[in-house]
């Protein structure tokens, strides 16, 4: 397991006035928590770490929608840059899935995979699961056990964020961009009731934002 950039509990983030945010969200946000540029710089390094470990064999990159789409696109751009600038390169194919959670009670957690190609195509492949955030870890553990049933050569998980929370099952992804405090964040494709995906920075919402987009 590789290290992550740990954001401490008392991190305040940055004044909104110091960055550009869409006008339609100006009053719905409190602070910029992780600026877009920092996300990109950390993602560039994750791409290098991943290629070091997986770059010997055809990689199937599996994007967990919707929250993972920005991170997936940017991570793959960095991996493609490595592929065209190194002596060594491997083919990369992509697939997109959504996960539906059916949690009946605390102990049973069933996950349904929606969309994507036949999972039997993963047999013998190096599979890279790309996720936006790991909170309890239970969904990812369930997904991993499903995928392992299809006999991939290797499965690695990269998550942009991991939340430090007492609700965690203890599961840790193979690669983590940032470890964040137990706060709700939005932006860079992470949403609150489908809003804020169209925001480049990862931010904290204001009370007004929480009220406005509450369902
Ligand atoms: N933000 C957005 N989506 C999430 C979060 C979060 O903090 N945690 C789990 N899903
Ligand atoms: Mg997600």
PDB file of C-alpha atoms and ligand atoms in Angstrom:
ATOM      1  CA  UNK A   1       0.000   0.000   0.000  1.00  0.00           C
ATOM      2  CA  UNK A   2       1.414   3.381  -0.919  1.00  0.00           C
ATOM      3  CA  UNK A   3       1.221   6.521   1.156  1.00  0.00           C
ATOM      4  CA  UNK A   4      -1.311   9.299   0.777  1.00  0.00           C
ATOM      5  CA  UNK A   5      -1.363  13.011   1.326  1.00  0.00           C
ATOM      6  CA  UNK A   6      -2.913  13.340   4.754  1.00  0.00           C
ATOM      7  CA  UNK A   7      -5.109  16.387   5.307  1.00  0.00           C
ATOM      8  CA  UNK A   8      -5.354  17.034   9.072  1.00  0.00           C
ATOM      9  CA  UNK A   9      -8.636  17.392  10.993  1.00  0.00           C
ATOM     10  CA  UNK A  10      -8.005  21.088  11.650  1.00  0.00           C
ATOM     11  CA  UNK A  11      -7.373  21.954   7.997  1.00  0.00           C
ATOM     12  CA  UNK A  12      -9.452  25.039   7.207  1.00  0.00           C
ATOM     13  CA  UNK A  13      -8.990  25.085   3.458  1.00  0.00           C
ATOM     14  CA  UNK A  14      -8.920  28.372   1.571  1.00  0.00           C
ATOM     15  CA  UNK A  15     -11.063  31.460   1.240  1.00  0.00           C
ATOM     16  CA  UNK A  16     -13.320  31.210  -1.815  1.00  0.00           C
ATOM     17  CA  UNK A  17     -12.251  34.700  -2.851  1.00  0.00           C
ATOM     18  CA  UNK A  18      -8.754  33.391  -3.598  1.00  0.00           C
ATOM     19  CA  UNK A  19      -9.979  31.024  -6.327  1.00  0.00           C
ATOM     20  CA  UNK A  20     -12.421  30.944  -9.237  1.00  0.00           C
ATOM     21  CA  UNK A  21     -15.708  29.148  -8.619  1.00  0.00           C
ATOM     22  CA  UNK A  22     -18.862  29.194 -10.759  1.00  0.00           C
ATOM     23  CA  UNK A  23     -21.133  32.114 -10.008  1.00  0.00           C
ATOM     24  CA  UNK A  24     -24.100  29.768  -9.479  1.00  0.00           C
ATOM     25  CA  UNK A  25     -22.351  28.128  -6.520  1.00  0.00           C
ATOM     26  CA  UNK A  26     -20.736  31.200  -4.948  1.00  0.00           C
ATOM     27  CA  UNK A  27     -23.107  31.357  -1.989  1.00  0.00           C
ATOM     28  CA  UNK A  28     -23.468  27.596  -1.672  1.00  0.00           C
ATOM     29  CA  UNK A  29     -19.827  27.012  -0.735  1.00  0.00           C
ATOM     30  CA  UNK A  30     -17.904  27.775   2.458  1.00  0.00           C
ATOM     31  CA  UNK A  31     -14.265  27.058   1.580  1.00  0.00           C
ATOM     32  CA  UNK A  32     -12.049  25.564  -1.091  1.00  0.00           C
ATOM     33  CA  UNK A  33     -10.724  22.407   0.553  1.00  0.00           C
ATOM     34  CA  UNK A  34      -8.469  20.858  -2.124  1.00  0.00           C
ATOM     35  CA  UNK A  35      -7.645  23.160  -5.040  1.00  0.00           C
ATOM     36  CA  UNK A  36      -7.876  21.656  -8.526  1.00  0.00           C
ATOM     37  CA  UNK A  37      -4.174  22.137  -9.201  1.00  0.00           C
ATOM     38  CA  UNK A  38      -3.222  20.105  -6.147  1.00  0.00           C
ATOM     39  CA  UNK A  39      -5.582  17.314  -7.248  1.00  0.00           C
ATOM     40  CA  UNK A  40      -3.857  17.272 -10.631  1.00  0.00           C
ATOM     41  CA  UNK A  41      -0.342  17.225  -9.181  1.00  0.00           C
ATOM     42  CA  UNK A  42      -1.150  14.384  -6.812  1.00  0.00           C
ATOM     43  CA  UNK A  43      -2.893  12.477  -9.650  1.00  0.00           C
ATOM     44  CA  UNK A  44       0.233  12.753 -11.792  1.00  0.00           C
ATOM     45  CA  UNK A  45       2.224  10.960  -9.108  1.00  0.00           C
ATOM     46  CA  UNK A  46      -0.471   8.301  -8.620  1.00  0.00           C
ATOM     47  CA  UNK A  47      -0.216   7.557 -12.352  1.00  0.00           C
ATOM     48  CA  UNK A  48       3.513   6.960 -11.963  1.00  0.00           C
ATOM     49  CA  UNK A  49       3.068   4.684  -8.924  1.00  0.00           C
ATOM     50  CA  UNK A  50       0.366   2.687 -10.723  1.00  0.00           C
ATOM     51  CA  UNK A  51       2.455   2.198 -13.864  1.00  0.00           C
ATOM     52  CA  UNK A  52       5.418   1.083 -11.776  1.00  0.00           C
ATOM     53  CA  UNK A  53       3.302  -1.730 -10.292  1.00  0.00           C
ATOM     54  CA  UNK A  54       0.937  -2.588 -13.157  1.00  0.00           C
ATOM     55  CA  UNK A  55       2.765  -1.498 -16.291  1.00  0.00           C
ATOM     56  CA  UNK A  56       3.872  -4.963 -17.412  1.00  0.00           C
ATOM     57  CA  UNK A  57       0.568  -6.152 -18.765  1.00  0.00           C
ATOM     58  CA  UNK A  58      -2.614  -4.911 -20.501  1.00  0.00           C
ATOM     59  CA  UNK A  59      -4.572  -2.753 -18.034  1.00  0.00           C
ATOM     60  CA  UNK A  60      -8.353  -2.566 -17.890  1.00  0.00           C
ATOM     61  CA  UNK A  61      -9.241   0.708 -16.170  1.00  0.00           C
ATOM     62  CA  UNK A  62     -12.661   0.459 -14.560  1.00  0.00           C
ATOM     63  CA  UNK A  63     -14.320   3.779 -13.746  1.00  0.00           C
ATOM     64  CA  UNK A  64     -16.872   3.813 -10.937  1.00  0.00           C
ATOM     65  CA  UNK A  65     -19.469   6.367 -12.034  1.00  0.00           C
ATOM     66  CA  UNK A  66     -20.604   8.995 -11.544  1.00  0.00           C
ATOM     67  CA  UNK A  67     -18.228  10.422  -8.947  1.00  0.00           C
ATOM     68  CA  UNK A  68     -15.129   8.854 -10.449  1.00  0.00           C
ATOM     69  CA  UNK A  69     -15.380  10.345 -13.908  1.00  0.00           C
ATOM     70  CA  UNK A  70     -13.146  13.419 -13.487  1.00  0.00           C
ATOM     71  CA  UNK A  71     -10.455  11.585 -11.571  1.00  0.00           C
ATOM     72  CA  UNK A  72     -10.611   8.729 -14.096  1.00  0.00           C
ATOM     73  CA  UNK A  73     -10.186  11.052 -17.081  1.00  0.00           C
ATOM     74  CA  UNK A  74      -7.291  12.984 -15.539  1.00  0.00           C
ATOM     75  CA  UNK A  75      -5.540   9.881 -14.172  1.00  0.00           C
ATOM     76  CA  UNK A  76      -5.720   8.213 -17.568  1.00  0.00           C
ATOM     77  CA  UNK A  77      -4.335  11.302 -19.257  1.00  0.00           C
ATOM     78  CA  UNK A  78      -1.279  11.068 -17.002  1.00  0.00           C
ATOM     79  CA  UNK A  79      -0.946   7.322 -17.585  1.00  0.00           C
ATOM     80  CA  UNK A  80      -1.165   7.937 -21.361  1.00  0.00           C
ATOM     81  CA  UNK A  81       1.570  10.564 -21.078  1.00  0.00           C
ATOM     82  CA  UNK A  82       3.805   8.005 -19.360  1.00  0.00           C
ATOM     83  CA  UNK A  83       2.968   5.454 -22.057  1.00  0.00           C
ATOM     84  CA  UNK A  84       4.053   7.747 -24.861  1.00  0.00           C
ATOM     85  CA  UNK A  85       7.188   9.027 -23.150  1.00  0.00           C
ATOM     86  CA  UNK A  86       8.687   5.839 -21.724  1.00  0.00           C
ATOM     87  CA  UNK A  87      10.588   2.957 -23.276  1.00  0.00           C
ATOM     88  CA  UNK A  88       7.978   0.677 -21.768  1.00  0.00           C
ATOM     89  CA  UNK A  89       4.240   0.986 -22.488  1.00  0.00           C
ATOM     90  CA  UNK A  90       1.113  -1.153 -22.213  1.00  0.00           C
ATOM     91  CA  UNK A  91      -2.318  -1.046 -23.862  1.00  0.00           C
ATOM     92  CA  UNK A  92      -5.033   0.444 -21.756  1.00  0.00           C
ATOM     93  CA  UNK A  93      -8.719  -0.300 -22.242  1.00  0.00           C
ATOM     94  CA  UNK A  94     -11.548   1.322 -20.338  1.00  0.00           C
ATOM     95  CA  UNK A  95     -14.897   0.384 -18.928  1.00  0.00           C
ATOM     96  CA  UNK A  96     -17.532   2.200 -16.900  1.00  0.00           C
ATOM     97  CA  UNK A  97     -19.750   0.845 -14.169  1.00  0.00           C
ATOM     98  CA  UNK A  98     -22.215   2.123 -11.625  1.00  0.00           C
ATOM     99  CA  UNK A  99     -22.765   0.477  -8.283  1.00  0.00           C
ATOM    100  CA  UNK A 100     -26.109   0.110  -6.620  1.00  0.00           C
ATOM    101  CA  UNK A 101     -26.048  -0.606  -2.935  1.00  0.00           C
ATOM    102  CA  UNK A 102     -28.661  -2.756  -1.297  1.00  0.00           C
ATOM    103  CA  UNK A 103     -27.953  -2.632   2.417  1.00  0.00           C
ATOM    104  CA  UNK A 104     -30.669  -4.430   4.332  1.00  0.00           C
ATOM    105  CA  UNK A 105     -29.083  -4.063   7.742  1.00  0.00           C
ATOM    106  CA  UNK A 106     -25.632  -3.495   9.234  1.00  0.00           C
ATOM    107  CA  UNK A 107     -24.332  -6.961   8.433  1.00  0.00           C
ATOM    108  CA  UNK A 108     -25.598  -7.682   4.926  1.00  0.00           C
ATOM    109  CA  UNK A 109     -24.249  -5.515   2.162  1.00  0.00           C
ATOM    110  CA  UNK A 110     -25.057  -6.455  -1.393  1.00  0.00           C
ATOM    111  CA  UNK A 111     -23.793  -4.498  -4.366  1.00  0.00           C
ATOM    112  CA  UNK A 112     -25.174  -4.667  -7.877  1.00  0.00           C
ATOM    113  CA  UNK A 113     -22.943  -3.688 -10.797  1.00  0.00           C
ATOM    114  CA  UNK A 114     -24.823  -1.743 -13.463  1.00  0.00           C
ATOM    115  CA  UNK A 115     -23.560  -1.244 -17.003  1.00  0.00           C
ATOM    116  CA  UNK A 116     -20.111  -2.112 -18.300  1.00  0.00           C
ATOM    117  CA  UNK A 117     -18.998  -5.044 -20.449  1.00  0.00           C
ATOM    118  CA  UNK A 118     -19.247  -8.706 -19.523  1.00  0.00           C
ATOM    119  CA  UNK A 119     -17.170  -9.168 -16.389  1.00  0.00           C
ATOM    120  CA  UNK A 120     -15.791 -12.415 -17.843  1.00  0.00           C
ATOM    121  CA  UNK A 121     -13.649 -10.160 -20.103  1.00  0.00           C
ATOM    122  CA  UNK A 122     -11.587  -9.316 -17.001  1.00  0.00           C
ATOM    123  CA  UNK A 123     -10.188 -12.831 -16.808  1.00  0.00           C
ATOM    124  CA  UNK A 124      -6.375 -12.739 -16.961  1.00  0.00           C
ATOM    125  CA  UNK A 125      -6.255  -8.918 -17.047  1.00  0.00           C
ATOM    126  CA  UNK A 126      -4.699  -6.335 -14.775  1.00  0.00           C
ATOM    127  CA  UNK A 127      -7.743  -4.462 -13.497  1.00  0.00           C
ATOM    128  CA  UNK A 128      -7.503  -0.959 -12.058  1.00  0.00           C
ATOM    129  CA  UNK A 129     -10.643   0.191 -10.246  1.00  0.00           C
ATOM    130  CA  UNK A 130     -10.887   3.983 -10.159  1.00  0.00           C
ATOM    131  CA  UNK A 131     -13.098   5.440  -7.421  1.00  0.00           C
ATOM    132  CA  UNK A 132     -13.718   8.954  -6.127  1.00  0.00           C
ATOM    133  CA  UNK A 133     -14.016   8.295  -2.407  1.00  0.00           C
ATOM    134  CA  UNK A 134     -13.777   5.422   0.053  1.00  0.00           C
ATOM    135  CA  UNK A 135     -15.742   6.004   3.234  1.00  0.00           C
ATOM    136  CA  UNK A 136     -16.785   2.790   5.020  1.00  0.00           C
ATOM    137  CA  UNK A 137     -14.924   0.670   2.488  1.00  0.00           C
ATOM    138  CA  UNK A 138     -17.730  -1.895   2.485  1.00  0.00           C
ATOM    139  CA  UNK A 139     -18.895  -1.183  -1.069  1.00  0.00           C
ATOM    140  CA  UNK A 140     -15.355  -1.583  -2.394  1.00  0.00           C
ATOM    141  CA  UNK A 141     -14.789  -4.798  -0.458  1.00  0.00           C
ATOM    142  CA  UNK A 142     -17.980  -6.224  -1.931  1.00  0.00           C
ATOM    143  CA  UNK A 143     -17.037  -5.107  -5.461  1.00  0.00           C
ATOM    144  CA  UNK A 144     -13.601  -6.706  -5.060  1.00  0.00           C
ATOM    145  CA  UNK A 145     -15.063 -10.020  -4.022  1.00  0.00           C
ATOM    146  CA  UNK A 146     -17.379  -9.991  -7.060  1.00  0.00           C
ATOM    147  CA  UNK A 147     -14.540  -9.143  -9.485  1.00  0.00           C
ATOM    148  CA  UNK A 148     -12.181 -11.721  -8.023  1.00  0.00           C
ATOM    149  CA  UNK A 149     -14.735 -14.348  -9.014  1.00  0.00           C
ATOM    150  CA  UNK A 150     -13.841 -13.624 -12.664  1.00  0.00           C
ATOM    151  CA  UNK A 151     -10.175 -14.541 -12.221  1.00  0.00           C
ATOM    152  CA  UNK A 152      -8.369 -11.336 -13.147  1.00  0.00           C
ATOM    153  CA  UNK A 153      -4.566 -11.526 -13.114  1.00  0.00           C
ATOM    154  CA  UNK A 154      -4.397  -8.594 -10.713  1.00  0.00           C
ATOM    155  CA  UNK A 155      -6.867  -6.109  -9.212  1.00  0.00           C
ATOM    156  CA  UNK A 156      -5.754  -2.773  -7.780  1.00  0.00           C
ATOM    157  CA  UNK A 157      -7.907   0.029  -6.419  1.00  0.00           C
ATOM    158  CA  UNK A 158      -7.105   3.709  -6.663  1.00  0.00           C
ATOM    159  CA  UNK A 159      -9.292   6.196  -4.812  1.00  0.00           C
ATOM    160  CA  UNK A 160      -8.807   9.937  -5.020  1.00  0.00           C
ATOM    161  CA  UNK A 161     -10.041  10.341  -1.439  1.00  0.00           C
ATOM    162  CA  UNK A 162     -10.233   8.214   1.682  1.00  0.00           C
ATOM    163  CA  UNK A 163     -12.243   9.573   4.585  1.00  0.00           C
ATOM    164  CA  UNK A 164     -10.958   9.152   8.157  1.00  0.00           C
ATOM    165  CA  UNK A 165     -14.108   8.001   9.854  1.00  0.00           C
ATOM    166  CA  UNK A 166     -15.118   5.703  12.714  1.00  0.00           C
ATOM    167  CA  UNK A 167     -17.525   4.104  10.213  1.00  0.00           C
ATOM    168  CA  UNK A 168     -14.575   2.656   8.263  1.00  0.00           C
ATOM    169  CA  UNK A 169     -14.316  -1.127   7.985  1.00  0.00           C
ATOM    170  CA  UNK A 170     -10.535  -0.750   7.979  1.00  0.00           C
ATOM    171  CA  UNK A 171     -10.327  -1.286   4.212  1.00  0.00           C
ATOM    172  CA  UNK A 172      -7.627   0.768   2.444  1.00  0.00           C
ATOM    173  CA  UNK A 173      -7.241   1.128  -1.329  1.00  0.00           C
ATOM    174  CA  UNK A 174      -3.910   0.224  -2.953  1.00  0.00           C
ATOM    175  CA  UNK A 175      -3.438   3.865  -3.952  1.00  0.00           C
ATOM    176  CA  UNK A 176      -4.939   6.931  -2.296  1.00  0.00           C
ATOM    177  CA  UNK A 177      -4.719  10.529  -3.407  1.00  0.00           C
ATOM    178  CA  UNK A 178      -5.709  12.280  -0.187  1.00  0.00           C
ATOM    179  CA  UNK A 179      -6.808  11.139   3.233  1.00  0.00           C
ATOM    180  CA  UNK A 180      -9.400  13.642   4.436  1.00  0.00           C
ATOM    181  CA  UNK A 181     -11.182  14.417   7.733  1.00  0.00           C
ATOM    182  CA  UNK A 182     -14.737  13.194   8.349  1.00  0.00           C
ATOM    183  CA  UNK A 183     -16.365  16.075   6.450  1.00  0.00           C
ATOM    184  CA  UNK A 184     -18.685  16.101   3.454  1.00  0.00           C
ATOM    185  CA  UNK A 185     -16.888  17.401   0.373  1.00  0.00           C
ATOM    186  CA  UNK A 186     -18.144  18.303  -3.092  1.00  0.00           C
ATOM    187  CA  UNK A 187     -16.668  19.153  -6.473  1.00  0.00           C
ATOM    188  CA  UNK A 188     -14.403  17.482  -9.020  1.00  0.00           C
ATOM    189  CA  UNK A 189     -17.352  15.152  -9.825  1.00  0.00           C
ATOM    190  CA  UNK A 190     -18.247  14.504  -6.186  1.00  0.00           C
ATOM    191  CA  UNK A 191     -21.831  15.561  -5.666  1.00  0.00           C
ATOM    192  CA  UNK A 192     -24.435  16.548  -3.150  1.00  0.00           C
ATOM    193  CA  UNK A 193     -27.731  15.289  -4.603  1.00  0.00           C
ATOM    194  CA  UNK A 194     -26.221  15.563  -8.099  1.00  0.00           C
ATOM    195  CA  UNK A 195     -25.078  19.181  -7.689  1.00  0.00           C
ATOM    196  CA  UNK A 196     -21.471  20.444  -7.544  1.00  0.00           C
ATOM    197  CA  UNK A 197     -20.072  17.869  -9.997  1.00  0.00           C
ATOM    198  CA  UNK A 198     -19.497  20.883 -12.270  1.00  0.00           C
ATOM    199  CA  UNK A 199     -17.017  22.459  -9.862  1.00  0.00           C
ATOM    200  CA  UNK A 200     -13.261  22.042 -10.369  1.00  0.00           C
ATOM    201  CA  UNK A 201     -12.014  22.347  -6.795  1.00  0.00           C
ATOM    202  CA  UNK A 202     -13.001  20.064  -3.950  1.00  0.00           C
ATOM    203  CA  UNK A 203     -14.930  22.294  -1.559  1.00  0.00           C
ATOM    204  CA  UNK A 204     -16.933  22.423   1.663  1.00  0.00           C
ATOM    205  CA  UNK A 205     -20.565  23.505   1.327  1.00  0.00           C
ATOM    206  CA  UNK A 206     -22.134  26.410   3.173  1.00  0.00           C
ATOM    207  CA  UNK A 207     -25.314  26.003   5.242  1.00  0.00           C
ATOM    208  CA  UNK A 208     -27.162  27.718   2.406  1.00  0.00           C
ATOM    209  CA  UNK A 209     -25.833  25.186  -0.088  1.00  0.00           C
ATOM    210  CA  UNK A 210     -26.905  22.255   2.089  1.00  0.00           C
ATOM    211  CA  UNK A 211     -30.407  23.698   2.418  1.00  0.00           C
ATOM    212  CA  UNK A 212     -30.742  24.708  -1.223  1.00  0.00           C
ATOM    213  CA  UNK A 213     -29.899  21.292  -2.691  1.00  0.00           C
ATOM    214  CA  UNK A 214     -31.469  19.163   0.042  1.00  0.00           C
ATOM    215  CA  UNK A 215     -33.959  16.578  -1.215  1.00  0.00           C
TER     216      UNK A 215
HETATM  217  N1  LIG B   1     -18.922  13.820  -0.765  1.00  0.00           N
HETATM  218  C1  LIG B   1     -19.577  13.318  -1.840  1.00  0.00           C
HETATM  219  N2  LIG B   1     -19.942  12.047  -1.946  1.00  0.00           N
HETATM  220  C2  LIG B   1     -19.613  11.220  -0.925  1.00  0.00           C
HETATM  221  C3  LIG B   1     -18.923  11.678   0.198  1.00  0.00           C
HETATM  222  C4  LIG B   1     -18.571  13.051   0.287  1.00  0.00           C
HETATM  223  O1  LIG B   1     -17.952  13.545   1.266  1.00  0.00           O
HETATM  224  N3  LIG B   1     -18.748  10.610   1.000  1.00  0.00           N
HETATM  225  C5  LIG B   1     -19.329   9.547   0.367  1.00  0.00           C
HETATM  226  N4  LIG B   1     -19.849   9.911  -0.793  1.00  0.00           N
HETATM  227 MG1  LIG B   2     -18.366   6.940  -5.413  1.00  0.00          MG
END
